[in-house]
């Protein structure tokens, strides 16, 4: 009896040991798997490839797309909906600016450090550029339909233009999100380089601010200019902002001298310290309220109550390219 | 009890191997390669065919390590070979000669293995170039161009390898002196010395020369691409830095020393991305295979344009970083 009891105890004890061993081994394997999974770098190269494609094929980058768009432009100009002309022309300008911005980031992304900032942003870049590409196809389909309109009904023309605008607005939203994420990578994935400095921070953040404002205004236009509405309901306000953005991109992105020379040019350091002091002085985190006040003639209408004794706001207005 | 014995045994073995590792990784002052460096340099200079006797100037750099018979033939006779090789080699060898001397009488425990390894490789490379140098020396001056230049091609290959080994050695010396010996301690403060300033600047120029070496001799495979923007920019910078490197240096203020260090760190930071571009972009293929068409290169390497842009920013654009850096040094640091 005693022996049976002992044997029973021994069996239980050996069974428990086996269970503990199995659990221990499983836990060890689980830890190894977690370590391996965490160690595998995120598939960030997809974002690089996508940006590469986007910068070469963004809206109105290729000639056939441009020709198609200009045909639509001519058709609208010859219709009773020619009050859309400025908007149509500005979309061309805006698309050109977007392409230059994507080109700029395309020169950097492949070299970026594959760190936490990259991991956090590469999917935003990739997914938004892919979405933008889909919307671009839809936009082109609307343009083809518009160009093929046989009837003299300007209503149909208006419907197609409004459909185009709605899709363009969504395209612009996606592009804006992608560019914002690209900016995050630029600032967060290049450690201690000549081209990641206070000037580049201010310039690229300002590009983001411009795009956010313009994108919001197109969203508003989508909501306010509906099918069968007339000119009296049409309130397009982005002309000045698009022109200033285009100038800004040419002056600071295409010609990136103020970024590349920053660390060797004290006058640039002074300039950007001044621009950067705007936020604290006027208790703002970005330039969007300033940009929102840009009028069609390129003038900035926003004023502040406090006096600009140090010339900070005037420096900012000059930086934004006020006409 | 049995369990305790097993644990004790494991502990003992672990401690034994740990101490072995510590001993292996730890420094010891034996094996200071100072004398080996001196012997090697003496051997190099003693070779009558490889280096010209005495001191020779190449541009503003004076050196005892001027490649002899560094020329090729064309229909007009012997033409001096690519000066870039001469300048790069001269500066690198001068650096080794000057700063290996710091190893003499060094006190403290140091790990000299990197220094010794790079010197060994340099010696191996020397043996190979010595042979090719003799071959071209022995080549009949009346031999037809193809024969002569056949020997020259081999000599050029080994010269390229030798220069690569020179820079590997020189950079190991600089790393050793900065990181292990801490020769720049106090630099940027009131305690800094003129010797530290000189060392800091010489080392900065060494790193820049190494950047140019990587483009010309590795990415460009040692070929001359005169008229090619990237090549011309790098060669121009080689000349600027060679020129300023021989100028006198004043004792800097602490603030200026700080600014120098800040710029040096930025260049070091930029170098990380430069090297990424250099790893993936072949200047040789760009010119020879793709006929200097970045669009063609882009068809095979989708990021060619991005790499090319980074290289241009560094070496050849109108505001290229090397030019701006040497301008800063020239205006603020050198006399």
XYZ file of C-alpha atoms in Angstrom:
658
model
C 0.000 0.000 0.000
C 2.743 2.372 1.008
C 4.685 1.435 -2.132
C 1.603 2.033 -4.326
C 1.109 5.406 -2.626
C 4.750 6.292 -3.201
C 4.529 5.155 -6.792
C 1.332 7.210 -7.234
C 3.090 10.252 -5.761
C 6.125 9.615 -7.960
C 3.966 9.336 -11.087
C 2.133 12.557 -10.231
C 5.407 14.303 -9.527
C 6.956 13.099 -12.810
C 3.788 14.119 -14.700
C 3.930 17.586 -13.175
C 7.580 17.891 -14.087
C 6.793 16.975 -17.675
C 4.025 19.559 -17.825
C 6.286 22.241 -16.393
C 8.990 21.294 -18.890
C 6.555 21.501 -21.814
C 5.216 24.861 -20.651
C 8.782 26.084 -20.179
C 9.799 24.983 -23.673
C 6.685 26.537 -25.217
C 7.308 29.789 -23.368
C 10.915 29.799 -24.566
C 9.839 29.214 -28.166
C 7.243 31.990 -27.849
C 9.903 34.401 -26.603
C 12.202 33.500 -29.505
C 9.375 33.986 -32.004
C 8.508 37.387 -30.533
C 12.146 38.445 -30.678
C 12.415 37.303 -34.296
C 9.198 39.058 -35.308
C 10.249 42.277 -33.617
C 13.660 42.046 -35.251
C 12.366 41.642 -38.786
C 12.520 45.076 -40.403
C 9.234 46.418 -41.633
C 8.735 46.094 -45.355
C 9.534 49.712 -45.882
C 10.888 49.326 -49.394
C 7.311 49.236 -50.732
C 6.937 52.886 -49.698
C 10.102 53.807 -51.574
C 8.949 52.022 -54.719
C 5.525 53.598 -54.510
C 6.976 57.082 -54.120
C 9.272 56.458 -57.042
C 6.303 55.564 -59.242
C 4.181 58.418 -57.898
C 6.819 61.059 -58.568
C 7.104 59.878 -62.175
C 3.399 59.517 -62.815
C 1.558 61.960 -60.581
C -1.441 63.772 -62.028
C -0.656 65.744 -65.193
C 2.969 64.599 -65.151
C 2.730 62.755 -68.433
C 1.971 64.382 -71.771
C -1.098 62.370 -72.729
C -2.772 63.175 -69.439
C -1.865 66.831 -69.868
C -3.312 66.893 -73.376
C -6.505 65.267 -72.158
C -6.840 67.797 -69.353
C -6.228 70.744 -71.674
C -8.928 69.475 -73.991
C -11.331 69.527 -71.035
C -10.070 72.966 -70.155
C -10.906 74.235 -73.650
C -14.335 72.670 -73.515
C -15.167 74.288 -70.197
C -13.825 77.651 -71.360
C -16.194 77.510 -74.342
C -19.251 76.685 -72.239
C -21.584 78.626 -69.981
C -19.686 77.076 -67.074
C -16.576 79.044 -67.956
C -16.635 80.546 -64.462
C -14.773 77.342 -63.594
C -11.830 78.470 -65.757
C -9.630 79.749 -62.947
C -10.159 76.582 -60.915
C -9.358 74.435 -63.945
C -6.134 76.338 -64.614
C -5.145 76.313 -60.960
C -5.491 72.540 -60.721
C -2.831 72.330 -63.423
C -0.523 74.595 -61.426
C -1.233 72.751 -58.188
C -0.524 69.375 -59.807
C 2.819 70.715 -61.020
C 3.703 71.833 -57.489
C 2.722 68.444 -56.083
C 4.939 66.716 -58.589
C 7.932 68.866 -57.626
C 7.326 68.157 -53.938
C 7.125 64.398 -54.560
C 10.306 64.608 -56.654
C 12.082 66.278 -53.748
C 11.119 63.586 -51.268
C 11.879 60.909 -53.828
C 15.511 62.024 -53.728
C 15.677 61.303 -50.030
C 13.417 58.446 -49.030
C 15.643 55.665 -50.317
C 18.456 56.933 -48.088
C 16.333 57.363 -44.943
C 17.188 55.518 -41.731
C 14.859 52.583 -41.218
C 13.922 53.597 -37.695
C 10.765 53.972 -35.594
C 9.723 57.134 -37.423
C 9.987 55.328 -40.741
C 8.080 52.341 -39.400
C 5.332 54.656 -38.216
C 5.013 56.501 -41.510
C 5.904 54.190 -44.383
C 2.443 52.606 -44.527
C 0.777 56.017 -44.516
C 2.980 56.995 -47.461
C 2.427 53.780 -49.364
C -1.318 53.487 -48.791
C -2.089 57.118 -49.530
C -0.022 57.130 -52.716
C -1.794 53.974 -53.832
C -5.174 55.548 -53.102
C -4.116 58.691 -54.967
C -3.217 56.551 -57.963
C -6.683 54.982 -57.936
C -8.339 58.399 -57.745
C -6.118 59.588 -60.575
C -7.522 56.858 -62.813
C -11.054 57.891 -61.901
C -10.237 61.540 -62.618
C -8.946 60.589 -66.030
C -12.117 58.628 -66.746
C -14.214 61.712 -65.982
C -12.030 63.800 -68.265
C -12.393 61.278 -71.069
C -16.166 61.336 -70.638
C -16.197 65.115 -70.546
C -14.113 65.340 -73.691
C -16.386 62.873 -75.439
C -19.548 64.786 -74.652
C -21.429 65.173 -77.896
C -24.477 67.024 -76.733
C -24.566 70.751 -76.184
C -25.794 70.397 -72.650
C -23.598 72.326 -70.308
C -25.385 70.575 -67.481
C -23.692 67.323 -68.365
C -20.401 69.167 -68.589
C -20.987 70.635 -65.158
C -21.935 67.242 -63.697
C -18.758 65.671 -65.007
C -16.616 68.546 -63.816
C -18.196 68.318 -60.366
C -17.576 64.573 -60.295
C -14.016 65.223 -61.382
C -13.597 67.845 -58.653
C -14.959 65.542 -55.987
C -12.468 62.854 -56.947
C -9.687 65.418 -57.264
C -10.484 66.623 -53.767
C -10.122 63.085 -52.422
C -6.930 62.651 -54.457
C -5.600 65.874 -52.961
C -6.455 64.682 -49.458
C -4.513 61.464 -49.986
C -1.544 63.285 -51.475
C -1.556 65.754 -48.571
C -1.485 62.883 -46.071
C 1.311 61.159 -47.971
C 3.370 64.341 -48.151
C 2.866 64.987 -44.448
C 4.168 61.476 -43.690
C 7.085 62.034 -46.076
C 7.895 65.199 -44.153
C 7.861 63.217 -40.904
C 10.346 60.773 -42.433
C 12.550 63.564 -43.736
C 12.746 65.188 -40.329
C 12.904 61.984 -38.314
C 14.979 59.637 -40.440
C 18.006 61.744 -41.280
C 20.295 62.179 -38.370
C 22.661 65.117 -38.248
C 22.862 65.991 -41.907
C 23.368 69.236 -43.775
C 19.906 69.151 -45.307
C 17.843 68.446 -42.192
C 17.939 71.774 -40.424
C 15.804 74.683 -39.261
C 15.337 75.968 -42.798
C 14.183 72.590 -44.156
C 11.871 72.145 -41.168
C 10.207 75.494 -41.778
C 10.059 75.056 -45.540
C 8.621 71.544 -45.523
C 6.178 72.304 -42.713
C 4.984 75.321 -44.699
C 4.398 73.114 -47.750
C 2.248 70.884 -45.542
C 0.334 73.936 -44.289
C -0.357 75.138 -47.829
C -1.622 71.730 -48.913
C -3.850 71.338 -45.866
C -5.478 74.706 -46.461
C -5.962 74.147 -50.194
C -7.242 70.615 -49.623
C -9.763 71.877 -47.047
C -10.938 74.551 -49.469
C -11.499 72.004 -52.214
C -13.506 69.898 -49.783
C -15.634 72.947 -49.029
C -16.084 73.636 -52.733
C -17.243 70.050 -53.231
C -19.881 70.593 -50.585
C -21.031 73.987 -51.773
C -20.934 73.846 -55.572
C -23.407 71.126 -56.422
C -24.884 69.906 -59.677
C -27.310 72.373 -61.247
C -26.031 75.172 -59.028
C -25.136 78.398 -60.772
C -22.330 80.875 -60.618
C -23.934 82.772 -57.765
C -23.390 79.741 -55.535
C -19.825 79.205 -56.707
C -17.223 80.433 -54.278
C -13.764 79.322 -55.372
C -11.127 80.920 -53.147
C -7.886 79.047 -53.709
C -6.299 80.889 -56.620
C -3.953 83.077 -54.580
C -2.904 80.203 -52.349
C -2.141 77.916 -55.280
C -0.039 80.572 -56.992
C 1.880 81.348 -53.806
C 2.455 77.639 -53.186
C 3.818 77.252 -56.698
C 6.215 80.150 -56.189
C 7.181 78.804 -52.772
C 7.961 75.356 -54.163
C 10.069 76.841 -56.972
C 11.961 79.125 -54.596
C 12.671 76.717 -51.775
C 12.228 73.131 -53.003
C 13.248 73.113 -56.649
C 15.973 75.606 -55.803
C 16.931 74.193 -52.414
C 19.877 76.499 -51.839
C 18.495 77.803 -48.548
C 18.396 74.248 -47.263
C 21.809 73.150 -48.529
C 23.576 76.355 -47.510
C 21.929 76.767 -44.122
C 24.776 75.570 -41.927
C 27.341 77.666 -43.757
C 25.397 80.900 -44.065
C 24.787 82.939 -40.921
C 22.268 85.177 -42.642
C 20.111 82.123 -43.376
C 20.389 81.005 -39.775
C 19.240 84.447 -38.659
C 16.380 84.431 -41.155
C 15.045 81.070 -40.088
C 15.466 81.755 -36.396
C 13.269 84.765 -36.994
C 10.693 82.789 -38.962
C 10.713 80.100 -36.316
C 10.101 82.651 -33.565
C 6.745 83.451 -35.203
C 5.027 80.511 -33.542
C 5.872 81.518 -30.007
C 5.357 85.218 -30.640
C 1.881 84.784 -32.084
C 0.949 81.663 -30.142
C 0.421 79.504 -33.222
C 1.763 76.084 -34.163
C 1.737 76.505 -37.946
C 1.026 78.966 -40.748
C -2.425 77.701 -41.713
C -4.356 80.736 -40.422
C -1.970 83.006 -42.276
C -2.289 80.957 -45.465
C -6.086 80.855 -45.159
C -6.065 84.638 -45.377
C -4.230 84.703 -48.729
C -6.485 86.431 -51.219
C -6.776 85.962 -54.956
C -4.275 88.714 -55.625
C -1.701 86.966 -53.418
C -1.995 89.407 -50.538
C -2.100 88.133 -46.974
C -4.988 89.785 -45.203
C -4.496 88.401 -41.693
C -3.366 90.981 -39.178
C -2.404 90.668 -35.546
C -3.196 93.096 -32.811
C 0.312 93.118 -31.379
C 2.825 95.331 -33.120
C 5.439 93.635 -35.258
C 8.360 95.534 -33.755
C 10.917 92.840 -34.584
C 9.645 92.390 -38.110
C 8.810 88.739 -37.479
C 5.437 88.715 -39.218
C 6.720 90.725 -42.152
C 9.574 88.211 -42.512
C 7.036 85.389 -42.493
C 4.902 87.116 -45.126
C 7.964 87.594 -47.278
C 8.888 83.939 -46.722
C 5.400 82.865 -47.836
C 5.869 84.978 -50.932
C 3.163 87.560 -50.413
C 2.696 89.472 -53.638
C 23.889 17.966 -3.776
C 24.284 16.602 -7.297
C 22.416 19.609 -8.605
C 24.738 21.986 -6.726
C 27.787 20.260 -8.201
C 26.387 20.654 -11.716
C 25.596 24.312 -11.097
C 29.054 24.961 -9.692
C 30.661 23.280 -12.686
C 28.613 25.380 -15.103
C 29.488 28.523 -13.160
C 33.194 27.693 -13.207
C 33.227 27.002 -16.929
C 31.288 30.235 -17.597
C 33.712 32.251 -15.481
C 36.675 30.640 -17.201
C 35.436 31.525 -20.666
C 34.391 34.994 -19.538
C 37.846 35.707 -18.223
C 39.366 34.327 -21.419
C 37.127 36.669 -23.414
C 38.018 39.627 -21.234
C 41.682 38.897 -21.698
C 41.258 38.539 -25.456
C 39.233 41.712 -25.790
C 41.133 43.686 -23.281
C 44.163 45.597 -24.290
C 47.697 44.938 -23.488
C 50.596 47.117 -24.376
C 52.448 44.332 -26.005
C 52.199 44.377 -29.769
C 52.469 48.162 -30.134
C 53.011 48.327 -33.901
C 55.037 51.539 -33.812
C 58.221 49.787 -34.853
C 56.354 47.759 -37.469
C 55.095 51.004 -38.983
C 58.580 52.448 -39.033
C 59.977 49.325 -40.614
C 57.266 49.258 -43.261
C 57.717 52.910 -44.163
C 61.461 52.431 -44.411
C 60.930 49.407 -46.644
C 58.531 51.296 -48.910
C 60.923 54.185 -49.311
C 63.839 51.890 -49.928
C 62.164 50.496 -53.014
C 63.947 52.240 -55.802
C 61.260 51.748 -58.409
C 58.025 52.366 -56.531
C 58.571 55.788 -54.977
C 60.722 58.620 -56.232
C 63.791 59.378 -54.205
C 63.527 62.296 -51.836
C 60.644 64.702 -51.444
C 58.461 65.559 -54.407
C 55.709 68.120 -54.620
C 52.390 67.251 -56.131
C 50.462 70.456 -56.211
C 50.940 71.936 -52.780
C 51.481 68.559 -51.068
C 55.074 67.501 -50.518
C 55.680 63.829 -50.027
C 58.312 61.125 -49.949
C 55.713 58.773 -51.387
C 55.414 59.944 -54.962
C 54.695 57.059 -57.340
C 57.554 56.614 -59.733
C 56.961 55.788 -63.405
C 53.317 56.660 -63.055
C 52.792 57.176 -66.736
C 51.419 55.567 -69.849
C 52.176 55.788 -73.507
C 50.440 57.290 -76.472
C 51.647 58.192 -79.933
C 53.521 61.160 -78.541
C 55.406 59.211 -75.907
C 55.039 58.846 -72.167
C 52.241 60.824 -70.577
C 51.873 61.356 -66.858
C 49.135 59.210 -65.400
C 46.084 60.211 -63.429
C 47.248 62.820 -60.883
C 44.383 61.950 -58.590
C 46.107 58.698 -57.685
C 49.274 60.606 -56.852
C 47.515 63.158 -54.665
C 45.409 60.608 -52.818
C 48.378 58.362 -52.159
C 50.620 61.225 -51.082
C 48.196 62.584 -48.539
C 47.315 59.183 -47.108
C 50.928 58.057 -46.783
C 51.935 61.395 -45.252
C 49.204 60.926 -42.671
C 50.424 57.442 -41.816
C 53.993 58.673 -41.553
C 53.083 61.605 -39.300
C 50.551 60.011 -37.011
C 51.914 56.503 -36.623
C 54.697 58.358 -34.787
C 52.176 59.006 -31.986
C 52.364 55.307 -31.175
C 55.915 55.628 -29.951
C 56.186 55.456 -26.172
C 52.420 55.196 -25.806
C 51.581 54.344 -22.218
C 48.528 52.383 -21.213
C 46.779 49.229 -22.325
C 45.497 49.381 -25.875
C 44.113 46.960 -28.381
C 46.328 47.329 -31.430
C 44.764 44.547 -33.469
C 42.970 46.814 -35.987
C 46.131 48.816 -36.553
C 48.226 45.722 -36.984
C 45.736 44.093 -39.338
C 45.497 47.108 -41.580
C 49.280 47.488 -41.651
C 49.623 43.827 -42.591
C 47.204 44.316 -45.475
C 49.066 47.431 -46.543
C 52.299 45.466 -46.595
C 50.682 42.739 -48.680
C 49.451 45.331 -51.125
C 52.895 46.897 -51.219
C 54.420 43.584 -52.269
C 51.998 43.360 -55.182
C 52.447 46.903 -56.403
C 56.193 46.524 -56.056
C 56.094 43.735 -58.615
C 53.951 45.702 -61.059
C 56.081 48.775 -60.553
C 59.167 46.784 -61.458
C 57.396 45.317 -64.475
C 56.550 48.683 -65.874
C 60.007 49.986 -65.007
C 61.527 47.118 -66.909
C 59.172 47.492 -69.841
C 61.156 48.623 -72.791
C 60.534 52.290 -73.477
C 60.606 51.388 -77.122
C 57.998 48.690 -76.709
C 54.805 49.281 -78.614
C 52.031 51.158 -76.869
C 49.864 48.113 -76.198
C 52.640 46.216 -74.456
C 53.653 49.189 -72.380
C 50.107 50.101 -71.459
C 49.309 46.478 -70.708
C 51.854 46.671 -67.928
C 50.539 50.077 -66.929
C 46.983 48.739 -66.567
C 48.158 46.113 -64.089
C 50.237 48.700 -62.248
C 47.236 51.020 -62.049
C 45.095 48.238 -60.616
C 47.587 47.546 -57.867
C 48.042 51.283 -57.258
C 44.298 51.519 -56.703
C 44.411 48.611 -54.254
C 47.402 50.088 -52.498
C 45.707 53.460 -52.072
C 42.595 51.749 -50.711
C 44.799 49.970 -48.163
C 46.567 53.257 -47.339
C 43.278 54.897 -46.442
C 42.108 51.918 -44.454
C 45.307 52.119 -42.416
C 45.261 55.894 -42.040
C 41.641 55.892 -40.879
C 42.373 53.126 -38.395
C 45.182 55.270 -36.994
C 42.838 58.254 -36.700
C 40.113 56.180 -35.028
C 42.633 54.694 -32.632
C 44.061 58.044 -31.643
C 40.653 59.678 -31.240
C 38.697 56.875 -29.593
C 41.311 54.882 -27.708
C 44.049 57.356 -26.910
C 41.661 60.321 -26.717
C 44.141 62.768 -28.239
C 41.390 65.364 -28.685
C 40.530 65.546 -25.017
C 40.187 69.183 -24.108
C 39.788 70.332 -27.708
C 37.141 73.016 -27.824
C 38.156 74.348 -24.418
C 40.796 76.773 -23.226
C 43.153 73.824 -22.754
C 43.290 72.920 -26.443
C 46.690 72.833 -28.135
C 47.898 73.711 -31.599
C 48.883 70.059 -32.071
C 45.289 69.026 -31.430
C 44.067 71.582 -33.928
C 46.508 70.314 -36.523
C 45.542 66.712 -35.864
C 41.829 67.534 -36.027
C 42.198 69.324 -39.348
C 44.527 66.748 -40.884
C 42.039 64.065 -39.911
C 39.105 65.984 -41.378
C 41.001 66.367 -44.646
C 41.851 62.649 -44.528
C 38.163 61.765 -44.274
C 37.312 64.091 -47.154
C 40.081 62.592 -49.277
C 38.657 59.182 -48.414
C 35.209 60.313 -49.601
C 36.773 61.401 -52.888
C 38.763 58.166 -53.097
C 35.543 56.179 -52.777
C 33.982 58.027 -55.677
C 37.002 58.077 -57.988
C 38.659 54.733 -57.275
C 35.727 52.556 -56.199
C 32.575 53.936 -57.798
C 34.555 55.240 -60.775
C 36.876 52.209 -60.807
C 39.849 54.499 -61.110
C 38.944 55.732 -64.592
C 39.138 59.324 -65.683
C 35.823 60.888 -66.679
C 36.900 64.413 -67.471
C 33.894 66.505 -68.445
C 31.574 64.407 -66.311
C 30.033 66.758 -63.759
C 30.325 64.446 -60.752
C 33.920 63.512 -61.567
C 34.982 67.090 -62.228
C 33.392 68.257 -58.967
C 35.181 65.619 -56.922
C 38.515 66.379 -58.583
C 38.052 70.103 -58.008
C 37.392 69.432 -54.337
C 40.467 67.216 -54.154
C 42.472 70.161 -55.381
C 40.852 72.645 -52.951
C 41.443 70.423 -49.943
C 44.984 69.552 -51.025
C 45.662 73.250 -51.256
C 44.316 74.266 -47.859
C 45.759 71.234 -46.062
C 49.269 72.600 -46.399
C 48.444 76.000 -44.938
C 49.351 77.060 -41.438
C 46.876 76.685 -38.645
C 46.413 79.096 -35.814
C 45.400 78.224 -32.289
C 41.640 78.550 -32.401
C 39.309 80.152 -29.926
C 37.176 77.688 -28.014
C 34.106 78.943 -29.915
C 35.740 78.434 -33.301
C 36.934 74.996 -32.265
C 33.357 74.177 -31.292
C 32.127 75.378 -34.642
C 34.758 73.269 -36.378
C 33.659 70.219 -34.446
C 30.002 70.956 -35.227
C 30.730 71.127 -38.963
C 32.852 67.982 -38.767
C 29.997 66.140 -37.070
C 27.559 67.281 -39.742
C 29.902 66.056 -42.439
C 30.170 62.763 -40.573
C 26.380 62.569 -40.383
C 26.004 63.325 -44.082
C 28.627 60.690 -44.834
C 26.245 57.960 -43.670
C 23.895 58.799 -46.526
C 26.714 59.470 -48.955
C 27.976 55.946 -48.351
C 24.502 54.535 -48.985
C 24.474 56.301 -52.333
C 28.050 55.232 -53.145
C 27.215 51.595 -52.399
C 24.438 51.614 -54.951
C 25.611 53.981 -57.672
C 28.477 53.161 -59.978
C 30.020 56.209 -61.597
C 31.783 53.853 -63.992
C 28.562 52.215 -65.160
C 26.756 55.545 -65.302
C 29.313 56.824 -67.802
C 30.396 53.699 -69.669
C 27.241 51.589 -69.717
C 24.480 54.180 -69.548
C 26.358 56.896 -71.484
C 25.780 59.450 -68.727
C 22.017 59.126 -69.061
C 20.409 58.974 -65.661
C 17.110 58.023 -67.316
C 18.762 54.945 -68.802
C 20.405 54.075 -65.506
C 17.033 54.526 -63.815
C 15.541 51.794 -66.002
C 17.849 49.260 -64.379
C 18.163 50.887 -60.975
C 14.929 52.619 -60.032
C 16.609 54.807 -57.389
C 19.568 55.854 -59.530
C 18.370 59.431 -59.672
C 18.108 59.677 -55.881
C 21.631 58.302 -55.426
C 22.995 60.548 -58.153
C 21.364 63.588 -56.552
C 22.950 62.806 -53.181
C 26.364 62.452 -54.819
C 25.937 65.712 -56.669
C 24.935 67.485 -53.455
C 28.094 66.183 -51.831
C 30.668 66.559 -54.596
C 29.599 68.710 -57.512
C 26.525 70.939 -57.193
C 27.111 74.662 -56.998
C 26.537 74.545 -53.212
C 28.124 71.120 -52.758
C 28.913 70.267 -49.167
C 32.619 69.640 -49.706
C 33.130 72.994 -51.369
C 31.206 74.802 -48.634
C 33.189 72.973 -45.969
C 36.591 73.804 -47.462
C 35.453 77.401 -47.875
C 34.568 77.506 -44.187
C 37.944 76.024 -43.260
C 39.804 78.352 -45.573
C 38.078 81.482 -44.257
C 37.977 80.652 -40.561
C 40.557 78.055 -39.624
C 43.598 78.154 -41.826
C 45.810 81.184 -42.173
